[in-house]
Structures are given as structure tokens and as C-alpha cells.
Amino acid sequence: MKLLVTGGCGFIGTNFIRLMLDAHPDWSIVNLDKLTYAGNRLNLLDLEENAPRYEFVHGDICNRELVMDLLNDKRLDAVVNFAAESHVDRSINDPSPFVTTNVGGAQNLMECARQRGIERFVHVSTDEVYGTLGPSGKFTETTPLSPNSPYSASKAGADLMARAYFETYHFPILITRCSNNYGPYQFPEKLIPLMFLSAKADKSLPVYGDGLNVRDWIYVDDHCRGVELTLTKGREGQAYNFGGNAEETNISVVKTMLSILGKPESLITFVTDRPGHDKRYAMDFSLAARELGFAPTLPFSEGLARTVAWYEANGPWLEQVQSGEYRTFMDTWYEERG
Ligand code: NAD
Ligand code: DAU
């Protein structure tokens, strides 16, 4: 199979490309990435230099001509769309790029793929499209979409477009909705790598609100396997939930990290909450278990220790991804939260 992966220089895309090239000697991958502040070409430089089955293309999923040419010239069979603006806090600051890439870019990819007769298209979405849960229950694929942030609204917009492409054109699209990923290469604006950076520097760890919001954590490789199973076995037109069966409050995640790092809990600072902050996510992934044979494999405690060890061993990577744009956003955002 010849696969177009978009957003492959980001966190999940990088892990996905590495895993797929290892697992499938007969697959080749073209990675189309715009290299926003969150994309890092160096993540996969070893593959660019040594792996004939991998090719990097610098470009935007919103560019109709470029995507059309790529699908044609490279004779691609399938698409996996990871490309997105992915950080909720940035979407609160400025929703526009989220609409442009997450809705417009996704639709452009679908349209180009439809016109080129692409055989399979996996659109990578998120649990956040369902909104928020109370203290009990889990999201299923039939939970109504009820997004609360500009980020999740833009992801829900693309999910609805995907549905419309299936119903209207019988376009062979599948949707994945996964909970919070963690693992190597995650950009240090997200909770776990940000707390790692702060703790290592003995700086305060900014926990939003009361720290009791709950996320369902999944190790990134397990999510990547879910995307792979969807691509190879999923039913066209279907959305599949994926999760880690690992509900944790934010404060508990942060305290565990401090304990792994041997740092004091006095570093924790409760700051002004994120507006529209979803209280709890939890995924019912029984459909993916039944139809695709999916199951998360790594317990959260083991995955977290492995992740912290990866960041410990990759200090230069962490330094290098903190570009000027990263620092400007982070300084302003956290200054405003006190
Ligand atoms: P990320 O921010 O780390 O990476 C996004 C990548 O997309 C970057 O390499 C960036 O350069 C690229 N990109 C952005 N706009 C682009 C454009 N217009 N054209 C081409 N490339 C572009 O994000 P991530 O955490 O790896 O998430 C990947 C996907 O998975 C996203 O669609 C996200 O919504 C979804 N998702 C993420 C999580 C999570 O916990 N991180 C969970 C569920 C779903
Ligand atoms: O659930 C899937 C989603 O997970 C993905 O779709 C998103 O792309 C991804 O960014 C992630 O969204 P979250 O908002 O859940 O992740 P984030 O790491 O930003 O925050 C996790 C929790 O930690 C959330 O409840 C907010 C809280 N938090 C986050 C930051 C950055 C803090 O308390 N302090 C912080 O400084």
C-alpha cells in the first residue's frame, strides 16, 4: 500500500509513521506536513536519509493543487489525516487557524481524494467532539456531538463533513475518535511534557482550576494501532472510539510525575481555569474491540514512566522544539492565568 499521511511531523503522526514502516515492509509512506510550530521535520530525519519507503513533502493540506498533484504523481492508495491545529488553549486564543486547517483543510483532502478515486481515507478525530461527561458513563459512537471549545468544534465540523462525504458520494471514509494520548515526541504545550519541563527546571506547575478534571489516557502506540486497524479492517462510513481505560484527574497525573522525578509537590500552583474546560472524558471502545480486535496494551503507570524516561533522554529535542513562537504563546497564556 502507498499511503499519504498528513501531519506526520507532529506527535502522533511521527509515532504512527515509525510503527507502520516497521510493521508493514510492503507499505510506503508520503508525509505531507506544513511544519507549523508543532511540526518538526527532524523527528523523522533518520527515515528521510535511510528509508526508501519514506518521503517527506513540505506543504499545506489546504492547497488543492498540491494535494491533487501528490495523489496523482505518487500513485497513492489511501490517506490518513492527522494534520491539525491540536491545542485547545491556542484555539481559545485564536480560533481562525483551527477552522482553516481542521475544517477547510480536511474537506480539501476529502475532495481531492474523492476526485482521485482514493480507496480508503481515515480521518483522525478526537473524543472532544462529544463534549463533556458527568461523574459516570462513557462516550459511545452514538453520543451526540456537543463540542465546547473552538478546537473541538472544528474537529466536529470535519467529522460531519466526513459523514456527508460518505452519505452523499459513498466516499470510503472512516473516522477515529481517541482520548488523550501521551508518549514520545509530544509537543511541550500539552499537560505531560509541559509538567516535565517545569518540574525539571524547578518552576511552578500550572494546574487549571481545582485539578479534578479527568482525562482517559492512552499510550500513543496504542492509538496508532487503533488507526492502523481502522485503516485495514474498519467499515466504511463508521466512526470508532479508542481509549486507554485509564481515567486520571489532572492533579493525580501531576503528582505522579513529581514523584517519578523526585520533585516536591510544593511546585504545584493552581491557576485560573481554562474557559469552557471539559470536566471528564471516558471512552467506550467496545465497538473497536468487537469489530477490529482493538485493546489498549500499556497500563498508565508503565506508560507514564516510559514517557518520562524518553523526555529525560531527549533533552536536546525538547530544547529544539521550543521555538520563538512557542515561547511567545506560552508566556502570554500563563501570565494571564496568574
Ligand atoms: P500535533 O499538533 O503534535 O501535530 C500536528 C501536525 O500537523 C504538525 O506536524 C503540524 O505541522 C501539522 N499541520 C498543521 N496544520 C497543517 C496543515 N494545514 N497542513 C499540513 N500539516 C499541518 O498534533 P497531534 O497531537 O499529533 O494530533 C494529531 C491528530 O490527532 C490531530 O488531528 C488531533 O486532533 C488528533 N488527536 C490528538 C489527540 C492527542 O491527545 N494529542 C487525541 C485524539 C486525536
Ligand atoms: O482528548 C483528546 C485531546 O487531548 C486531543 O484532541 C487534543 O488535541 C489534545 O491536545 C488533548 O486535549 P486536552 O485539552 O485534554 O489536553 P491538554 O494536554 O491541553 O490538557 C490535559 C488536561 O490538563 C486538561 O484538563 C487541561 C489540563 N491542563 C493543561 C495544561 C496545558 C492543566 O491543568 N494545565 C496546563 O498547563
Coordinates of C-alpha atoms and ligand atoms in Angstrom, one line a residue:
M1 CA 0.0 0.0 0.0
K2 CA 1.2 3.5 -0.8
L3 CA -0.1 5.8 2.0
L4 CA -0.4 9.6 2.3
V5 CA 0.0 10.5 5.9
T6 CA -0.7 14.2 6.7
G7 CA 0.7 15.9 9.8
G8 CA 3.4 13.2 10.2
C9 CA 5.9 15.6 11.7
G10 CA 3.6 16.1 14.8
F11 CA 3.4 13.9 17.9
I12 CA 1.0 11.1 16.8
G13 CA 2.0 11.2 13.1
T14 CA 5.6 10.7 13.9
N15 CA 4.9 7.7 16.1
F16 CA 2.4 6.3 13.5
I17 CA 4.9 6.5 10.6
R18 CA 7.7 4.8 12.6
L19 CA 5.3 2.0 13.7
M20 CA 3.8 1.4 10.3
L21 CA 7.1 1.3 8.4
D22 CA 8.3 -1.3 10.9
A23 CA 5.1 -3.3 10.9
H24 CA 4.5 -3.3 7.1
P25 CA 7.5 -3.9 4.9
D26 CA 5.3 -3.6 1.8
W27 CA 4.0 -0.2 2.7
S28 CA 5.5 3.1 1.7
I29 CA 4.5 6.5 3.1
V30 CA 4.5 10.0 1.8
N31 CA 4.3 12.5 4.7
L32 CA 2.7 15.9 3.9
D33 CA 3.3 18.4 6.6
K34 CA 3.1 22.2 6.7
L35 CA 5.7 22.3 9.6
T36 CA 3.7 24.7 11.9
Y37 CA 5.2 25.5 15.3
A38 CA 4.1 21.9 16.3
G39 CA 5.7 20.1 13.4
N40 CA 9.3 19.0 13.4
R41 CA 10.9 17.5 10.4
L42 CA 13.9 16.3 12.4
N43 CA 11.6 13.8 14.2
L44 CA 11.9 11.6 11.1
L45 CA 15.2 12.8 9.6
D46 CA 16.7 9.3 10.0
L47 CA 13.9 7.9 7.8
E48 CA 14.4 10.7 5.2
E49 CA 18.0 9.8 5.0
N50 CA 17.9 6.0 5.1
A51 CA 14.4 4.7 4.4
P52 CA 13.5 4.4 0.7
R53 CA 9.9 3.7 1.7
Y54 CA 9.5 7.2 3.3
E55 CA 9.2 10.6 1.6
F56 CA 8.7 14.0 3.2
V57 CA 6.7 16.7 1.3
H58 CA 6.5 20.2 2.8
G59 CA 3.1 21.7 2.2
D60 CA -0.4 22.6 3.4
I61 CA -3.4 20.3 3.3
C62 CA -5.5 23.3 2.3
N63 CA -3.6 23.6 -1.0
R64 CA -5.8 22.0 -3.7
E65 CA -3.3 21.9 -6.5
L66 CA -0.5 20.4 -4.3
V67 CA -2.7 17.7 -2.9
M68 CA -4.2 16.8 -6.3
D69 CA -0.7 16.5 -7.8
L70 CA 0.6 14.4 -4.9
L71 CA -2.3 11.9 -5.1
N72 CA -1.7 11.7 -8.9
D73 CA 2.1 11.7 -9.2
K74 CA 2.8 9.4 -6.2
R75 CA 0.0 6.9 -7.1
L76 CA -1.3 6.9 -3.6
D77 CA -3.9 4.3 -2.4
A78 CA -5.0 5.6 0.9
V79 CA -4.9 8.7 3.2
V80 CA -4.6 9.0 6.9
N81 CA -5.2 12.6 8.0
F82 CA -3.5 13.6 11.3
A83 CA -2.8 17.2 10.2
A84 CA -4.5 19.7 12.5
E85 CA -4.2 22.6 14.9
S86 CA -4.4 20.5 18.0
H87 CA -4.0 22.6 21.2
V88 CA -7.3 23.7 22.9
D89 CA -5.7 26.7 24.6
R90 CA -4.5 28.1 21.3
S91 CA -7.9 27.7 19.9
I92 CA -9.3 29.8 22.7
N93 CA -6.7 32.5 21.9
D94 CA -7.4 32.4 18.1
P95 CA -9.9 30.0 16.5
S96 CA -9.2 31.0 12.9
P97 CA -6.4 28.7 12.0
F98 CA -8.4 25.8 13.6
V99 CA -11.3 26.4 11.2
T100 CA -8.9 26.8 8.2
T101 CA -6.9 23.6 8.8
N102 CA -9.2 21.4 10.8
V103 CA -12.4 22.0 8.7
G104 CA -11.2 23.6 5.4
G105 CA -8.0 21.5 5.1
A106 CA -9.8 18.3 6.0
Q107 CA -12.5 19.0 3.4
N108 CA -9.9 19.8 0.8
L109 CA -8.2 16.5 1.4
M110 CA -11.5 14.6 1.2
E111 CA -12.4 16.4 -2.0
C112 CA -9.1 15.7 -3.7
A113 CA -9.2 12.1 -2.6
R114 CA -12.7 11.7 -3.9
Q115 CA -11.8 13.1 -7.3
R116 CA -8.8 10.9 -7.5
G117 CA -10.7 7.7 -6.5
I118 CA -8.7 7.0 -3.4
E119 CA -9.6 3.6 -1.9
R120 CA -9.5 4.4 1.8
F121 CA -9.4 7.6 3.9
V122 CA -9.0 7.6 7.7
H123 CA -9.8 10.9 9.3
V124 CA -8.3 11.2 12.8
S125 CA -10.7 12.9 15.1
T126 CA -11.0 13.1 18.9
D127 CA -13.2 12.3 21.9
E128 CA -13.5 16.0 22.5
V129 CA -16.2 16.2 19.8
Y130 CA -18.6 14.6 22.3
G131 CA -18.2 17.5 24.8
T132 CA -18.0 16.6 28.5
L133 CA -19.2 13.9 30.8
G134 CA -20.7 13.9 34.4
P135 CA -19.2 11.7 37.1
S136 CA -20.4 8.5 35.4
G137 CA -20.9 7.0 31.9
K138 CA -18.7 6.9 28.9
F139 CA -18.8 8.3 25.3
T140 CA -20.1 5.9 22.7
E141 CA -20.1 6.4 18.9
T142 CA -23.8 7.4 19.1
T143 CA -23.3 10.1 21.8
P144 CA -24.4 13.4 20.2
L145 CA -21.6 15.7 19.1
S146 CA -21.5 18.6 21.6
P147 CA -18.1 20.3 21.3
N148 CA -17.2 23.1 23.9
S149 CA -14.0 24.6 22.6
P150 CA -13.2 26.2 19.2
Y151 CA -10.7 23.3 18.7
S152 CA -13.3 20.6 19.3
A153 CA -15.9 22.5 17.3
S154 CA -13.5 22.5 14.3
K155 CA -12.9 18.8 14.7
A156 CA -16.6 18.1 14.9
G157 CA -17.1 20.2 11.8
A158 CA -14.7 17.8 9.9
D159 CA -16.5 14.7 11.3
L160 CA -19.8 16.0 10.0
M161 CA -18.2 16.7 6.6
A162 CA -16.8 13.2 6.6
R163 CA -20.2 11.8 7.3
A164 CA -21.7 13.9 4.5
Y165 CA -19.0 12.6 2.0
F166 CA -19.9 9.1 2.9
E167 CA -23.7 9.6 2.6
T168 CA -23.6 11.7 -0.5
Y169 CA -20.7 10.3 -2.5
H170 CA -20.2 6.9 -0.9
F171 CA -16.7 8.1 -0.3
P172 CA -14.7 5.4 1.6
I173 CA -14.1 7.4 4.7
L174 CA -13.6 6.2 8.3
I175 CA -13.3 8.3 11.5
T176 CA -11.3 7.6 14.6
R177 CA -12.1 9.3 17.9
C178 CA -9.4 8.8 20.6
S179 CA -8.9 10.1 24.1
N180 CA -5.7 11.9 25.4
N181 CA -2.5 10.5 24.0
Y182 CA 0.9 10.6 25.7
G183 CA 4.3 9.4 24.8
P184 CA 7.5 10.3 22.9
Y185 CA 7.6 13.4 20.7
Q186 CA 4.5 15.1 22.3
F187 CA 4.9 18.9 22.0
P188 CA 5.6 20.6 25.4
E189 CA 2.4 22.7 25.3
K190 CA 0.4 19.6 26.4
L191 CA 0.0 18.6 30.1
I192 CA 2.5 15.8 30.5
P193 CA 5.6 17.2 28.6
L194 CA 4.8 20.7 29.9
M195 CA 4.8 19.5 33.5
F196 CA 8.0 17.6 32.8
L197 CA 9.7 20.7 31.6
S198 CA 8.5 22.8 34.5
A199 CA 9.4 20.2 37.2
K200 CA 12.9 19.7 35.7
A201 CA 13.5 23.5 35.9
D202 CA 12.1 23.7 39.4
K203 CA 9.4 26.1 38.1
S204 CA 5.8 26.1 39.2
L205 CA 3.5 23.5 37.6
P206 CA 0.3 25.4 36.5
V207 CA -2.8 23.2 37.2
Y208 CA -6.0 24.6 35.9
G209 CA -8.9 25.2 38.3
D210 CA -9.1 22.6 41.1
G211 CA -7.1 19.9 39.2
L212 CA -10.1 17.5 39.3
N213 CA -10.8 17.3 35.6
V214 CA -10.5 13.8 34.3
R215 CA -8.9 12.5 31.1
D216 CA -8.7 9.0 29.8
W217 CA -5.0 8.5 28.9
I218 CA -3.8 6.2 26.2
Y219 CA -0.2 5.5 25.2
V220 CA 0.4 6.8 21.7
D221 CA 1.4 3.5 20.2
D222 CA -2.0 2.0 21.2
H223 CA -3.8 4.8 19.5
C224 CA -1.6 4.3 16.4
R225 CA -2.6 0.6 16.4
G226 CA -6.2 1.7 16.5
V227 CA -5.7 3.9 13.4
E228 CA -4.0 1.0 11.7
L229 CA -6.8 -1.4 12.5
T230 CA -9.4 1.2 11.3
L231 CA -7.4 1.6 8.0
T232 CA -7.1 -2.1 7.4
K233 CA -10.3 -3.6 8.8
G234 CA -12.8 -0.8 9.5
R235 CA -16.2 -0.4 8.0
E236 CA -16.5 2.5 5.6
G237 CA -18.6 5.4 6.9
Q238 CA -18.1 4.2 10.6
A239 CA -16.6 6.2 13.4
Y240 CA -14.6 4.2 16.0
N241 CA -13.8 5.2 19.6
F242 CA -10.4 4.5 21.1
G243 CA -9.4 4.9 24.7
G244 CA -6.9 3.7 27.3
N245 CA -9.2 2.6 30.2
A246 CA -7.1 4.9 32.3
E247 CA -9.1 7.7 33.8
E248 CA -7.0 10.1 35.9
T249 CA -7.5 13.5 37.4
N250 CA -5.0 16.1 36.3
I251 CA -3.8 16.6 39.8
S252 CA -3.1 12.9 40.2
V253 CA -1.1 12.8 36.9
V254 CA 1.0 15.8 38.0
K255 CA 1.7 14.3 41.5
T256 CA 2.7 11.0 40.0
M257 CA 5.1 12.8 37.6
L258 CA 6.6 14.8 40.5
S259 CA 7.1 11.6 42.4
I260 CA 8.8 9.9 39.4
L261 CA 11.1 12.9 39.0
G262 CA 11.8 13.2 42.8
K263 CA 10.5 16.8 42.9
P264 CA 8.3 18.3 45.7
E265 CA 4.5 18.8 45.4
S266 CA 5.1 22.4 46.6
L267 CA 5.9 23.2 42.9
I268 CA 2.2 22.8 42.0
T269 CA 0.3 26.1 41.5
F270 CA -3.5 26.2 40.9
V271 CA -4.1 28.8 38.2
T272 CA -7.2 30.4 36.5
D273 CA -9.2 27.7 34.8
R274 CA -9.3 27.2 31.0
P275 CA -12.6 28.7 29.8
G276 CA -15.1 26.0 28.8
H277 CA -12.9 23.4 30.4
D278 CA -14.4 19.9 29.8
K279 CA -14.8 18.1 33.2
R280 CA -14.4 14.5 32.2
Y281 CA -13.7 12.3 29.2
A282 CA -14.0 8.5 29.2
M283 CA -14.3 6.2 26.1
D284 CA -16.4 3.2 25.5
F285 CA -14.3 1.5 22.8
S286 CA -16.3 -1.8 22.8
L287 CA -17.2 -1.3 19.1
A288 CA -13.5 -1.2 18.1
A289 CA -12.8 -4.1 20.4
R290 CA -15.5 -6.2 18.7
E291 CA -15.1 -5.2 15.1
L292 CA -11.4 -4.5 14.9
G293 CA -9.9 -6.5 17.8
F294 CA -8.6 -3.4 19.5
A295 CA -7.4 -3.3 23.1
P296 CA -5.0 -0.8 24.8
T297 CA -1.9 -2.7 25.9
L298 CA 0.1 -0.4 28.2
P299 CA -1.0 0.4 31.8
F300 CA -0.9 4.2 32.5
S301 CA 1.7 3.9 35.3
E302 CA 4.1 2.0 33.0
G303 CA 3.4 4.3 30.0
L304 CA 4.0 7.4 32.1
A305 CA 7.3 6.1 33.5
R306 CA 8.4 5.2 29.9
T307 CA 7.4 8.6 28.7
V308 CA 9.2 10.5 31.4
A309 CA 12.3 8.4 30.7
W310 CA 12.0 9.4 27.0
Y311 CA 11.9 13.1 27.8
E312 CA 14.9 12.6 30.2
A313 CA 16.9 11.0 27.4
N314 CA 15.8 13.6 24.8
G315 CA 16.6 17.0 26.4
P316 CA 18.1 18.4 23.1
W317 CA 14.8 17.5 21.3
L318 CA 12.8 19.4 24.0
E319 CA 15.1 22.4 23.7
Q320 CA 15.0 22.5 19.9
V321 CA 11.2 22.4 19.6
Q322 CA 10.7 25.4 21.8
S323 CA 10.8 28.0 19.0
G324 CA 10.2 31.7 19.3
E325 CA 6.5 31.3 18.5
Y326 CA 6.2 28.6 21.2
R327 CA 7.7 30.9 23.9
T328 CA 5.6 33.9 22.9
F329 CA 2.3 32.0 23.2
M330 CA 3.3 30.2 26.4
D331 CA 4.5 33.4 28.2
T332 CA 1.3 35.3 27.4
W333 CA -1.1 32.5 28.1
Y334 CA 0.3 31.6 31.5
E335 CA 0.9 35.3 32.5
E336 CA -2.8 35.8 32.1
R337 CA -3.6 32.8 34.3
G338 CA -1.7 34.2 37.3
Ligands
NAD1 P1 0.4 17.9 16.7 O1 -0.1 19.4 17.0 O2 1.5 17.4 17.5 O3 0.8 17.8 15.2 C1 0.0 18.3 14.2 C2 0.8 18.2 12.9 O4 0.0 18.7 11.8 C3 2.1 19.1 12.9 O5 3.2 18.3 12.4 C4 1.8 20.3 12.0 O6 2.9 20.8 11.3 C5 0.8 19.6 11.0 N1 -0.1 20.6 10.4 C6 -0.8 21.5 11.0 N2 -1.6 22.2 10.1 C7 -1.3 21.7 8.8 C8 -1.7 21.9 7.5 N3 -2.5 22.9 7.3 N4 -1.2 21.2 6.5 C9 -0.3 20.2 6.8 N5 0.2 19.9 8.0 C10 -0.3 20.6 9.0 O7 -0.9 17.1 16.9 P2 -1.1 15.6 17.5 O8 -1.3 15.6 18.9 O9 -0.1 14.7 16.8 O10 -2.5 15.2 16.9 C11 -2.7 14.7 15.6 C12 -4.1 14.5 15.2 O11 -4.7 13.6 16.2 C13 -4.9 15.7 15.3 O12 -5.9 15.7 14.2 C14 -5.6 15.7 16.6 O13 -6.9 16.4 16.5 C15 -5.9 14.2 16.8 N6 -5.9 13.7 18.2 C16 -5.0 14.1 19.1 C17 -5.0 13.6 20.4 C18 -3.9 13.9 21.4 O14 -4.1 13.5 22.5 N7 -2.8 14.5 21.0 C19 -6.1 12.7 20.7 C20 -7.0 12.4 19.8 C21 -6.9 12.9 18.5
DAU2 O1 -8.9 14.2 24.4 C1 -8.1 14.3 23.2 C2 -7.5 15.6 23.1 O2 -6.5 15.7 24.1 C3 -6.9 15.9 21.7 O3 -8.0 16.0 20.8 C4 -6.2 17.3 21.8 O4 -5.5 17.5 20.5 C5 -5.1 17.2 22.9 O5 -4.5 18.5 23.0 C6 -5.7 16.8 24.2 O6 -6.6 17.9 24.7 P1 -6.6 18.3 26.2 O7 -7.1 19.7 26.3 O8 -7.3 17.3 27.0 O9 -5.0 18.2 26.6 P2 -4.0 19.1 27.4 O10 -2.7 18.4 27.5 O11 -4.0 20.5 26.8 O12 -4.7 19.2 28.8 C7 -5.0 18.0 29.5 C8 -5.6 18.4 30.8 O13 -4.7 19.1 31.6 C9 -6.8 19.3 30.6 O14 -7.8 19.0 31.6 C10 -6.3 20.7 30.9 C11 -5.2 20.4 32.0 N1 -4.0 21.4 31.9 C12 -3.4 21.5 30.7 C13 -2.3 22.4 30.6 C14 -1.6 22.6 29.3 C15 -3.6 22.0 33.1 O15 -4.2 21.8 34.2 N2 -2.5 22.8 33.0 C16 -1.9 23.1 31.8 O16 -0.9 23.9 31.8

